[in-house]
Short mmCIF file of C-alpha atoms and ligand atoms in Angstrom, two decimals:
data_model
loop_
_atom_site.label_atom_id
_atom_site.label_comp_id
_atom_site.label_asym_id
_atom_site.label_seq_id
_atom_site.Cartn_x
_atom_site.Cartn_y
_atom_site.Cartn_z
CA MET A 269 0.09 0.03 0.05
CA SER A 270 1.50 3.37 -0.82
CA VAL A 271 1.03 6.16 1.47
CA THR A 272 1.05 10.01 0.65
CA ALA A 273 0.77 12.41 3.83
CA SER A 274 0.63 16.07 2.97
CA PRO A 275 3.06 18.16 5.13
CA ALA A 276 -0.05 19.23 7.22
CA ALA A 277 -0.79 15.54 8.15
CA VAL A 278 -1.40 14.82 11.78
CA ARG A 279 -1.90 11.27 13.15
CA SER A 280 -4.29 10.27 16.06
CA ILE A 281 -4.47 12.44 18.85
CA TYR A 282 -2.89 9.04 20.98
CA SER A 283 0.20 8.72 18.69
CA SER A 284 1.00 12.73 17.92
CA ARG A 285 3.71 13.73 20.63
CA SER A 286 3.26 17.44 21.63
CA ALA A 287 6.41 19.67 22.19
CA ARG A 288 4.94 19.51 25.80
CA ASP A 289 5.03 15.66 25.90
CA ARG A 290 8.75 16.14 24.50
CA ALA A 291 9.59 18.69 27.36
CA PRO A 292 12.14 17.55 29.56
CA ARG A 293 11.51 15.66 32.83
CA PRO A 294 11.25 17.29 36.12
CA ARG A 295 14.58 17.54 37.84
CA VAL A 296 12.65 17.77 41.07
CA VAL A 297 10.42 14.86 41.54
CA MET A 298 10.74 14.89 45.28
CA THR A 299 7.94 14.78 47.76
CA VAL A 300 6.25 18.36 47.97
CA ARG A 301 3.29 17.53 49.57
CA SER A 302 2.85 15.69 52.64
CA SER A 303 1.32 12.56 52.96
CA SER A 304 -1.59 14.08 54.92
CA THR A 305 -2.04 16.05 52.19
CA THR A 306 -2.40 13.55 49.75
CA LEU A 307 -4.64 11.46 52.57
CA SER A 308 -6.90 13.86 52.66
CA ALA A 309 -7.66 13.67 49.12
CA VAL A 310 -9.02 10.00 49.61
CA PRO A 311 -12.53 11.06 50.21
CA ILE A 312 -13.11 12.99 47.06
CA LEU A 313 -11.32 9.89 45.31
CA THR A 314 -13.84 7.33 47.16
CA LYS A 315 -16.74 9.19 46.36
CA LEU A 316 -15.91 9.44 42.55
CA GLN A 317 -15.33 5.89 42.42
CA ARG A 318 -18.74 5.49 43.95
CA ASP A 319 -20.53 7.72 41.75
CA CYS A 320 -18.98 6.20 38.88
CA ALA A 321 -19.12 2.74 39.91
CA THR A 322 -21.02 0.52 37.09
CA PRO A 323 -21.52 -2.84 38.91
CA LEU A 324 -23.58 -5.35 37.03
CA PRO A 325 -27.18 -4.06 37.92
CA VAL A 326 -26.16 -0.42 36.74
CA LEU A 327 -25.02 -1.65 33.56
CA ARG A 328 -27.95 -3.99 33.01
CA HIS A 329 -30.11 -0.41 34.06
CA VAL A 330 -28.38 1.23 31.61
CA ALA A 331 -28.22 -1.50 28.73
CA ASP A 332 -32.00 -1.77 29.26
CA ALA A 333 -33.13 1.78 29.22
CA MET A 334 -30.86 2.01 25.86
CA ALA A 335 -32.93 -0.73 24.48
CA ALA A 336 -35.83 0.84 25.27
CA ASP A 337 -34.67 3.98 23.53
CA MET A 338 -33.37 1.94 20.28
CA ARG A 339 -37.26 0.69 19.71
CA ALA A 340 -38.59 4.23 20.68
CA GLY A 341 -36.27 5.51 17.92
CA LEU A 342 -36.97 2.83 15.24
CA GLU A 343 -40.80 3.42 16.12
CA ALA A 344 -40.92 7.31 15.16
CA ASP A 345 -38.29 9.91 14.26
CA GLY A 346 -37.90 12.25 17.52
CA GLY A 347 -39.41 9.36 19.56
CA SER A 348 -36.26 9.18 21.95
CA ASP A 349 -32.57 10.51 22.34
CA LEU A 350 -31.22 7.65 19.99
CA LYS A 351 -32.21 8.64 16.50
CA MET A 352 -31.72 5.26 15.03
CA ILE A 353 -31.02 6.92 11.63
CA LEU A 354 -31.61 5.03 8.55
CA SER A 355 -28.45 4.70 6.47
CA TYR A 356 -30.08 3.73 3.07
CA VAL A 357 -27.51 0.82 2.87
CA ASP A 358 -29.20 -2.29 1.90
CA ALA A 359 -26.77 -3.64 -0.18
CA LEU A 360 -23.24 -4.40 1.45
CA PRO A 361 -19.96 -4.96 -0.34
CA THR A 362 -19.83 -8.57 -2.00
CA GLY A 363 -16.03 -8.26 -3.20
CA ASN A 364 -17.16 -7.98 -6.88
CA GLU A 365 -16.89 -4.17 -6.73
CA LYS A 366 -14.41 -3.04 -9.32
CA GLY A 367 -13.12 0.13 -10.24
CA LEU A 368 -11.46 2.92 -9.13
CA PHE A 369 -13.35 5.16 -6.20
CA TYR A 370 -12.77 8.11 -3.95
CA ALA A 371 -13.37 8.43 -0.24
CA LEU A 372 -13.57 11.74 1.76
CA ASP A 373 -13.42 10.79 5.67
CA LEU A 374 -14.41 14.18 7.80
CA GLY A 375 -15.34 13.54 11.56
CA GLY A 376 -12.59 14.87 13.61
CA THR A 377 -9.88 17.69 13.51
CA ASN A 378 -8.50 15.55 10.73
CA PHE A 379 -9.95 14.89 7.68
CA ARG A 380 -8.66 11.86 4.95
CA VAL A 381 -8.97 11.55 1.34
CA LEU A 382 -8.32 7.92 -0.16
CA ARG A 383 -8.53 6.24 -3.50
CA VAL A 384 -8.71 3.12 -3.87
CA GLN A 385 -8.64 0.84 -7.05
CA LEU A 386 -10.76 -2.49 -6.53
CA GLY A 387 -10.39 -5.53 -8.55
CA GLY A 388 -13.43 -7.95 -7.81
CA LYS A 389 -13.63 -11.28 -5.96
CA ASP A 390 -10.01 -12.34 -7.53
CA GLU A 391 -7.67 -9.02 -6.89
CA ARG A 392 -9.79 -7.28 -4.20
CA VAL A 393 -7.90 -4.38 -3.08
CA VAL A 394 -5.16 -3.64 -6.12
CA ALA A 395 -3.96 -0.37 -4.56
CA THR A 396 -4.95 2.46 -2.16
CA GLU A 397 -3.73 5.80 -1.35
CA PHE A 398 -4.58 8.60 1.24
CA GLU A 399 -3.81 11.91 2.63
CA GLN A 400 -4.41 13.37 5.92
CA VAL A 401 -4.71 17.00 6.57
CA SER A 402 -5.48 18.56 10.00
CA ILE A 403 -8.30 21.16 9.78
CA PRO A 404 -7.28 24.50 11.21
CA HIS A 405 -8.73 25.16 14.45
CA GLU A 406 -10.69 28.48 13.36
CA LEU A 407 -12.42 26.53 10.51
CA MET A 408 -14.13 24.33 13.21
CA PHE A 409 -16.04 27.61 14.42
CA GLY A 410 -16.05 29.59 10.75
CA THR A 411 -18.62 29.15 7.87
CA SER A 412 -19.82 26.40 6.38
CA GLU A 413 -18.46 27.68 3.09
CA GLU A 414 -15.07 27.89 4.55
CA LEU A 415 -14.89 24.51 5.85
CA PHE A 416 -16.23 22.80 2.81
CA ASP A 417 -13.79 25.31 0.30
CA PHE A 418 -10.83 24.07 2.27
CA ILE A 419 -11.85 20.13 2.14
CA ALA A 420 -12.73 20.52 -1.57
CA SER A 421 -9.47 21.96 -2.19
CA GLY A 422 -7.64 19.50 -0.21
CA LEU A 423 -9.71 16.53 -2.18
CA ALA A 424 -8.71 18.16 -5.58
CA ASN A 425 -5.04 18.46 -4.92
CA PHE A 426 -5.12 14.70 -3.90
CA ALA A 427 -7.13 13.97 -7.19
CA GLN A 428 -4.79 15.80 -9.20
CA LYS A 429 -1.95 13.25 -8.13
CA GLU A 430 -3.96 10.07 -9.63
CA GLY A 431 -1.76 7.87 -11.53
CA GLY A 432 -0.09 4.47 -11.65
CA LYS A 433 -2.08 1.83 -10.41
CA PHE A 434 -5.40 4.03 -10.25
CA ASN A 435 -7.11 4.08 -13.52
CA LEU A 436 -10.33 6.15 -14.16
CA PRO A 437 -11.77 4.69 -17.62
CA GLN A 438 -11.97 7.63 -19.97
CA GLY A 439 -15.15 10.02 -20.02
CA ARG A 440 -16.32 8.67 -16.42
CA THR A 441 -16.86 11.15 -13.66
CA ARG A 442 -14.64 10.34 -10.40
CA GLU A 443 -16.96 8.83 -7.53
CA LEU A 444 -17.04 9.43 -3.83
CA GLY A 445 -18.02 7.78 -0.86
CA PHE A 446 -18.36 10.62 1.64
CA THR A 447 -18.11 9.35 5.51
CA PHE A 448 -19.32 12.25 7.73
CA SER A 449 -19.07 11.64 11.10
CA PHE A 450 -21.87 13.75 12.68
CA PRO A 451 -25.52 13.27 12.79
CA VAL A 452 -27.41 13.48 9.73
CA LYS A 453 -31.05 12.41 8.71
CA GLN A 454 -29.97 10.69 5.99
CA THR A 455 -32.70 11.18 2.98
CA SER A 456 -31.22 8.93 0.23
CA ILE A 457 -28.06 7.13 0.06
CA ASP A 458 -26.34 10.16 -1.22
CA SER A 459 -27.98 13.07 0.64
CA GLY A 460 -28.37 13.89 4.47
CA ILE A 461 -29.21 17.21 6.36
CA LEU A 462 -27.00 17.93 9.27
CA ILE A 463 -28.78 17.73 12.60
CA LYS A 464 -26.37 19.31 14.59
CA TRP A 465 -22.22 19.09 14.75
CA THR A 466 -20.55 17.48 17.46
CA LYS A 467 -17.37 16.98 19.29
CA GLY A 468 -16.57 20.58 19.44
CA PHE A 469 -17.50 21.76 15.80
CA ALA A 470 -19.55 24.94 15.70
CA VAL A 471 -19.71 25.74 11.91
CA SER A 472 -22.05 28.21 11.31
CA GLY A 473 -24.62 27.53 7.97
CA THR A 474 -24.56 23.85 7.84
CA ALA A 475 -27.36 22.57 10.24
CA GLY A 476 -30.44 22.30 8.41
CA LYS A 477 -28.56 21.61 5.08
CA ASP A 478 -27.89 19.02 2.78
CA VAL A 479 -24.07 17.99 3.31
CA VAL A 480 -23.63 16.83 0.07
CA VAL A 481 -25.07 19.71 -1.55
CA CYS A 482 -22.47 21.95 0.52
CA LEU A 483 -19.80 19.19 -0.68
CA ASN A 484 -20.80 19.06 -4.34
CA GLU A 485 -21.08 23.09 -4.48
CA ALA A 486 -17.54 23.02 -2.91
CA MET A 487 -16.18 20.87 -5.40
CA LYS A 488 -17.55 22.66 -8.27
CA ARG A 489 -15.93 26.02 -6.99
CA GLN A 490 -12.54 23.81 -7.36
CA GLU A 491 -13.68 22.54 -10.76
CA LEU A 492 -12.98 19.15 -9.46
CA ASN A 493 -15.40 16.53 -11.49
CA MET A 494 -16.47 14.43 -8.96
CA ARG A 495 -19.87 13.05 -7.56
CA VAL A 496 -20.75 11.85 -4.25
CA SER A 497 -22.41 8.52 -4.66
CA ALA A 498 -22.65 7.53 -1.20
CA LEU A 499 -23.11 9.65 2.07
CA VAL A 500 -22.06 7.36 5.11
CA ASN A 501 -21.41 7.77 9.00
CA ASP A 502 -18.03 6.59 10.00
CA THR A 503 -19.52 3.45 11.88
CA VAL A 504 -21.41 2.67 8.39
CA GLY A 505 -18.03 3.12 6.76
CA THR A 506 -16.56 0.42 9.20
CA LEU A 507 -19.39 -2.07 8.99
CA ALA A 508 -19.02 -2.11 5.30
CA GLY A 509 -15.15 -1.97 5.46
CA ALA A 510 -15.21 -4.80 7.87
CA ARG A 511 -18.20 -7.15 5.97
CA TYR A 512 -15.97 -6.46 2.84
CA TRP A 513 -13.99 -9.17 4.60
CA ASP A 514 -15.92 -10.85 7.04
CA ASP A 515 -19.42 -12.29 6.66
CA ASP A 516 -20.04 -12.32 10.18
CA VAL A 517 -19.97 -8.56 10.72
CA MET A 518 -22.65 -7.38 12.28
CA VAL A 519 -22.22 -4.12 14.60
CA ALA A 520 -19.59 -1.57 13.87
CA VAL A 521 -18.72 0.83 16.84
CA ILE A 522 -16.48 4.25 17.00
CA LEU A 523 -14.29 4.75 20.37
CA GLY A 524 -12.27 7.59 19.46
CA THR A 525 -13.00 11.44 19.91
CA GLY A 526 -16.77 10.87 19.44
CA THR A 527 -18.64 7.58 19.80
CA ASN A 528 -21.50 6.13 17.70
CA ALA A 529 -22.61 2.19 16.87
CA CYS A 530 -24.43 1.04 13.88
CA TYR A 531 -25.69 -2.61 13.17
CA VAL A 532 -27.42 -4.33 10.69
CA GLU A 533 -31.26 -4.25 11.13
CA ARG A 534 -34.30 -6.08 9.64
CA VAL A 535 -36.34 -3.69 7.92
CA ASP A 536 -39.35 -5.21 9.28
CA ALA A 537 -38.46 -4.36 12.59
CA ILE A 538 -38.34 -0.63 11.97
CA PRO A 539 -41.71 0.69 11.86
CA LYS A 540 -40.97 4.17 10.77
CA LEU A 541 -39.51 3.07 7.62
CA HIS A 542 -41.84 3.97 4.83
CA GLY A 543 -41.53 3.32 1.23
CA PRO A 544 -39.84 1.11 -0.95
CA ASN A 545 -38.28 -1.99 1.02
CA SER A 546 -34.72 -2.86 0.43
CA THR A 547 -34.33 -5.79 -1.67
CA SER A 548 -32.08 -7.94 1.27
CA GLY A 549 -34.86 -7.28 3.56
CA ARG A 550 -32.09 -5.63 5.81
CA THR A 551 -30.52 -2.35 6.31
CA ILE A 552 -27.80 -0.61 8.52
CA VAL A 553 -29.15 1.75 10.93
CA ASN A 554 -26.67 4.38 12.68
CA THR A 555 -28.25 4.73 16.24
CA GLU A 556 -26.37 7.94 17.10
CA TRP A 557 -25.60 6.33 20.74
CA GLY A 558 -23.66 9.41 21.62
CA ALA A 559 -27.01 11.43 22.78
CA PHE A 560 -28.03 8.46 24.94
CA SER A 561 -28.81 9.78 28.73
CA SER A 562 -30.85 7.77 30.40
CA GLY A 563 -29.78 6.06 33.93
CA LEU A 564 -26.05 7.03 32.94
CA PRO A 565 -23.73 6.90 36.53
CA LEU A 566 -23.17 10.71 36.55
CA THR A 567 -20.82 12.84 38.64
CA GLU A 568 -20.61 16.36 39.58
CA PHE A 569 -17.82 16.69 37.45
CA ASP A 570 -19.67 15.53 34.37
CA ARG A 571 -22.55 17.71 35.13
CA GLU A 572 -20.28 20.69 35.24
CA MET A 573 -18.47 19.79 32.19
CA ASP A 574 -21.54 19.38 30.22
CA ALA A 575 -22.78 22.68 31.21
CA GLU A 576 -20.10 24.90 30.09
CA SER A 577 -19.78 22.52 27.00
CA ILE A 578 -20.75 24.20 23.71
CA ASN A 579 -23.55 21.63 23.63
CA PRO A 580 -25.10 21.31 27.10
CA GLY A 581 -27.31 18.82 27.53
CA GLU A 582 -26.55 17.04 24.15
CA GLN A 583 -24.36 14.13 23.85
CA ILE A 584 -24.27 12.66 27.43
CA PHE A 585 -23.22 9.18 26.76
CA GLU A 586 -20.20 10.38 24.45
CA LYS A 587 -19.22 12.94 26.97
CA THR A 588 -19.16 9.78 29.58
CA ILE A 589 -17.25 7.57 27.42
CA SER A 590 -15.50 9.03 24.36
CA GLY A 591 -11.77 10.29 23.79
CA MET A 592 -12.83 14.03 23.55
CA TYR A 593 -14.06 14.28 27.09
CA LEU A 594 -12.25 11.58 29.57
CA GLY A 595 -9.01 13.76 29.95
CA GLU A 596 -11.33 16.74 30.49
CA ILE A 597 -13.02 14.86 33.39
CA VAL A 598 -10.29 13.73 35.23
CA ARG A 599 -8.85 17.35 34.96
CA ARG A 600 -11.67 18.63 36.49
CA VAL A 601 -11.57 16.13 39.26
CA LEU A 602 -8.12 17.14 39.96
CA ILE A 603 -8.78 20.67 40.08
CA ARG A 604 -11.19 19.86 43.06
CA MET A 605 -8.65 18.07 44.74
CA ALA A 606 -6.18 21.02 44.28
CA GLU A 607 -8.69 23.08 45.49
CA ASP A 608 -9.93 21.15 48.51
CA THR A 609 -6.92 19.58 49.56
CA ARG A 610 -3.97 21.25 47.95
CA LEU A 611 -2.79 18.11 46.12
CA PHE A 612 -0.60 20.23 43.99
CA GLY A 613 0.55 22.64 46.30
CA ASP A 614 -0.85 25.75 47.78
CA SER A 615 -2.74 27.15 44.95
CA VAL A 616 -4.46 25.54 42.04
CA PRO A 617 -2.03 24.93 39.23
CA GLU A 618 -2.70 27.68 36.27
CA LYS A 619 -1.93 25.08 33.37
CA LEU A 620 -4.17 22.76 35.20
CA GLN A 621 -7.03 25.32 35.18
CA MET A 622 -7.18 25.42 31.31
CA PRO A 623 -9.87 23.63 30.03
CA PHE A 624 -8.79 20.14 27.98
CA SER A 625 -5.17 20.65 28.95
CA LEU A 626 -5.32 17.30 30.38
CA ARG A 627 -6.24 15.19 27.31
CA THR A 628 -7.41 11.39 27.01
CA PRO A 629 -3.85 10.26 25.64
CA ASP A 630 -2.05 12.02 28.77
CA ILE A 631 -4.35 9.84 31.34
CA CYS A 632 -3.93 6.73 29.00
CA ALA A 633 -0.20 7.14 29.23
CA MET A 634 -0.11 7.78 33.18
CA GLN A 635 -2.07 4.52 33.48
CA GLN A 636 0.38 2.34 31.98
CA ASP A 637 3.27 3.90 34.28
CA CYS A 638 4.29 0.69 36.27
CA SER A 639 7.22 2.64 37.92
CA ARG A 640 7.90 2.64 41.64
CA ASP A 641 7.44 6.32 42.04
CA PHE A 642 5.21 6.91 38.84
CA GLU A 643 7.63 8.85 37.06
CA ILE A 644 5.56 9.28 34.21
CA VAL A 645 2.64 10.64 36.06
CA GLY A 646 5.24 12.76 37.72
CA SER A 647 6.19 14.09 34.00
CA ILE A 648 2.98 14.49 32.72
CA LEU A 649 1.74 16.53 35.61
CA TYR A 650 4.72 18.50 35.69
CA ASN A 651 4.47 19.15 31.47
CA VAL A 652 0.47 19.73 31.92
CA ALA A 653 0.10 21.28 35.26
CA GLY A 654 3.61 22.51 35.78
CA VAL A 655 3.62 20.90 39.37
CA ASN A 656 5.93 18.64 41.47
CA SER A 657 4.50 15.59 43.09
CA ASN A 658 5.23 12.87 45.17
CA SER A 659 4.46 9.13 44.47
CA SER A 660 1.25 9.04 46.88
CA ALA A 661 -0.58 12.20 44.98
CA ARG A 662 0.45 10.35 41.56
CA LYS A 663 -0.94 7.34 42.98
CA ILE A 664 -4.15 9.17 43.62
CA VAL A 665 -4.25 10.63 39.81
CA ILE A 666 -3.96 7.09 38.65
CA ASP A 667 -6.61 5.99 40.66
CA VAL A 668 -8.76 9.09 38.99
CA CYS A 669 -8.23 8.01 35.60
CA ASP A 670 -8.93 4.50 36.20
CA ALA A 671 -12.04 5.83 38.06
CA ILE A 672 -13.24 7.18 34.52
CA ALA A 673 -11.47 4.88 32.20
CA LYS A 674 -13.22 2.16 33.75
CA ARG A 675 -16.74 3.58 33.94
CA GLY A 676 -16.25 4.64 29.87
CA GLY A 677 -15.20 1.12 28.93
CA ARG A 678 -17.73 -0.81 31.02
CA LEU A 679 -20.78 1.57 29.56
CA ALA A 680 -19.36 1.02 26.15
CA GLY A 681 -19.28 -2.84 26.68
CA ALA A 682 -23.17 -2.39 27.85
CA GLY A 683 -24.09 -0.72 24.85
CA ILE A 684 -22.40 -3.33 22.33
CA VAL A 685 -24.22 -6.07 24.49
CA ARG A 686 -27.88 -4.32 24.35
CA ILE A 687 -27.49 -3.85 20.74
CA LEU A 688 -26.47 -7.77 20.03
CA GLN A 689 -29.40 -8.54 22.39
CA LYS A 690 -31.82 -6.61 20.58
CA MET A 691 -30.92 -8.27 17.16
CA GLU A 692 -30.98 -11.67 18.88
CA GLU A 693 -34.49 -10.87 20.46
CA ASP A 694 -35.95 -9.78 16.93
CA SER A 695 -34.10 -12.98 14.96
CA LYS A 696 -33.20 -15.99 17.54
CA GLY A 697 -30.02 -17.87 17.10
CA THR A 698 -29.05 -15.35 14.37
CA VAL A 699 -26.88 -13.69 16.79
CA PHE A 700 -25.72 -15.60 19.47
CA GLY A 701 -26.06 -19.05 18.28
CA LYS A 702 -23.08 -18.20 15.74
CA ARG A 703 -19.79 -16.48 15.55
CA THR A 704 -20.93 -12.35 15.34
CA VAL A 705 -18.22 -9.78 15.06
CA VAL A 706 -18.38 -6.20 16.20
CA ALA A 707 -15.86 -4.20 13.99
CA MET A 708 -14.36 -1.64 16.41
CA ASP A 709 -12.32 1.40 15.07
CA GLY A 710 -11.25 4.62 16.98
CA GLY A 711 -8.14 5.82 18.85
CA LEU A 712 -9.44 5.37 22.29
CA TYR A 713 -10.23 1.67 21.70
CA GLU A 714 -6.95 1.18 19.87
CA HIS A 715 -4.40 2.69 22.12
CA TYR A 716 -6.06 2.79 25.68
CA PRO A 717 -5.58 -0.99 26.91
CA GLN A 718 -7.28 -0.66 30.04
CA TYR A 719 -10.23 0.95 28.69
CA ARG A 720 -10.36 -1.79 25.97
CA ARG A 721 -10.10 -5.01 29.00
CA TYR A 722 -12.93 -2.87 30.94
CA LEU A 723 -14.93 -3.04 27.94
CA GLN A 724 -14.37 -6.65 27.21
CA ASP A 725 -15.19 -7.45 30.87
CA ALA A 726 -18.46 -5.82 30.94
CA VAL A 727 -19.25 -7.51 27.66
CA THR A 728 -18.17 -10.92 29.17
CA GLU A 729 -19.98 -10.38 32.45
CA LEU A 730 -23.40 -9.27 30.78
CA LEU A 731 -23.58 -11.94 28.23
CA GLY A 732 -21.97 -15.05 30.32
CA PRO A 733 -18.77 -16.85 29.08
CA GLU A 734 -20.84 -19.01 26.80
CA ILE A 735 -22.39 -16.68 24.51
CA SER A 736 -19.52 -14.31 24.93
CA LYS A 737 -17.18 -16.74 23.33
CA ASN A 738 -19.21 -16.21 20.12
CA ILE A 739 -18.78 -12.55 20.03
CA VAL A 740 -15.51 -11.00 18.34
CA ILE A 741 -14.88 -7.61 18.74
CA GLU A 742 -12.17 -7.15 16.04
CA HIS A 743 -10.28 -4.03 15.58
CA SER A 744 -10.99 -2.30 12.01
CA LYS A 745 -8.26 0.23 11.64
CA ASP A 746 -9.38 2.96 9.26
CA GLY A 747 -12.00 0.63 7.84
CA SER A 748 -14.51 3.42 7.29
CA GLY A 749 -12.42 5.03 4.33
CA ILE A 750 -12.31 1.79 2.45
CA GLY A 751 -16.01 1.20 3.66
CA ALA A 752 -17.00 4.33 1.87
CA ALA A 753 -15.56 3.82 -1.18
CA LEU A 754 -16.82 0.30 -1.21
CA LEU A 755 -20.58 1.79 -0.76
CA ALA A 756 -19.71 4.31 -3.77
CA ALA A 757 -18.94 1.37 -5.72
CA THR A 758 -22.04 -0.38 -4.83
CA ASN A 759 -23.91 2.61 -5.77
CA SER A 760 -22.06 3.45 -8.46
CA MET A 761 -23.99 5.33 -11.46
CA TYR A 762 -22.24 2.94 -13.71
CA GLY A 763 -23.21 -0.42 -11.94
CA HIS A 764 -20.44 -2.47 -10.54
C1 BGC B 1089 -21.23 11.76 15.74
C2 BGC B 1089 -21.44 10.50 15.21
C3 BGC B 1089 -19.86 9.78 14.90
C4 BGC B 1089 -19.24 9.64 16.38
C5 BGC B 1089 -18.14 8.95 15.96
C6 BGC B 1089 -20.31 11.38 17.45
O1 BGC B 1089 -20.09 12.72 17.49
O2 BGC B 1089 -22.40 12.46 16.33
O3 BGC B 1089 -22.01 10.75 13.89
O4 BGC B 1089 -20.30 8.64 14.42
O5 BGC B 1089 -19.08 10.88 16.89
O6 BGC B 1089 -17.15 9.69 15.20
#
């Protein structure tokens, strides 16, 4: 596979090491707080652990509330927190797809463009090439036109470099699968209205508009001859991409900056679906589970973070379990400890007071620290908060990280289980009686081993050892790009 990355390319937030991470370790890592100071933080920790706890009854309660929301969302639009968006994907890739297809993936602080040459059953993926471009921060708060112009120009640049193994038959228009990882009310396979932005985006003038029209207009301004053949959520792209290789894939989950899940649903289990039935009798439903909120074990820190967010009251499940928020919740707990117990000195460290200064990759790195004095924790606290800490304070910080990661992982596991159970309730034996694969993508899942373990534990506890043996959670890295290109092929105007 050849990989081309533009100079502006950035990697996942987990693998990119910022200047802060590279800063020298603190010279002084000696005790600056007495252990009695550290001890006084323990009640805050204990209360946090209690408020965050996810024993089986809590997980079951949350899972059942999610199932009720799923059914209500399938009943009618607006019926519940879970939008249960119809993807209009009823034909999944088969392996027969042939030709050159493009994909554009917009869902976070980077966008990715990709081209793939498909060779049918025998040759499968002949070649792929991609570029990743970081989106300037100001564009996340700018106008719709500015954002889409930026993206279309990146796409046009990329398309210009086509050559080698990539081959577009003469006279054909290039076709694109557009992965747009925000809640969209899909109106057909190649159109959909943005419901709202999530994950820190607040672009004006897009909500209520067809995002394919926005992209098409921007591509026209760039004089790029390309057509969107499929508009897909990243979960849907991941499911399609994974299904290309494995027929047992029934669910896809993203656990990254944001979170979401989709699954294969029977059309007769979707009362709100009117109009022509899919030929396969099945379709993919995008749950948009990030918006779920019932019965979650929330703490005062979650509530404060939500109240101060740009979308208060929204995306509560996402704010509890996804990568954009876990570090921030921990930061808020540490501030409380610093204020009430002087855990980091006489004043609350200024750097720590900056919202989102502690990132999920930081808390993940701190949890990997097995050294006797928790030196990595000490160095991250020093770099992030500018404080020296002793080993007992560091241990408390690790326990805070653990409480937040544990809740996130276990709740994600409960969500996955409930989707599987819902599918099984409606079609006995089709999910639990055989191997069933959950395709998983996202930096949080990929890079946070404790989170991953907590998720898996919850799945096993909820399903029991026998059934859970058949459930395979498979990491499907960056599958959504290829998946979107495959869906463009499946829905090609030239057939396939
Ligand atoms: C969006 C979803 C997306 C998820 C993962 C959420 O914020 O609402 O559409 O699938 O993030 O990227």
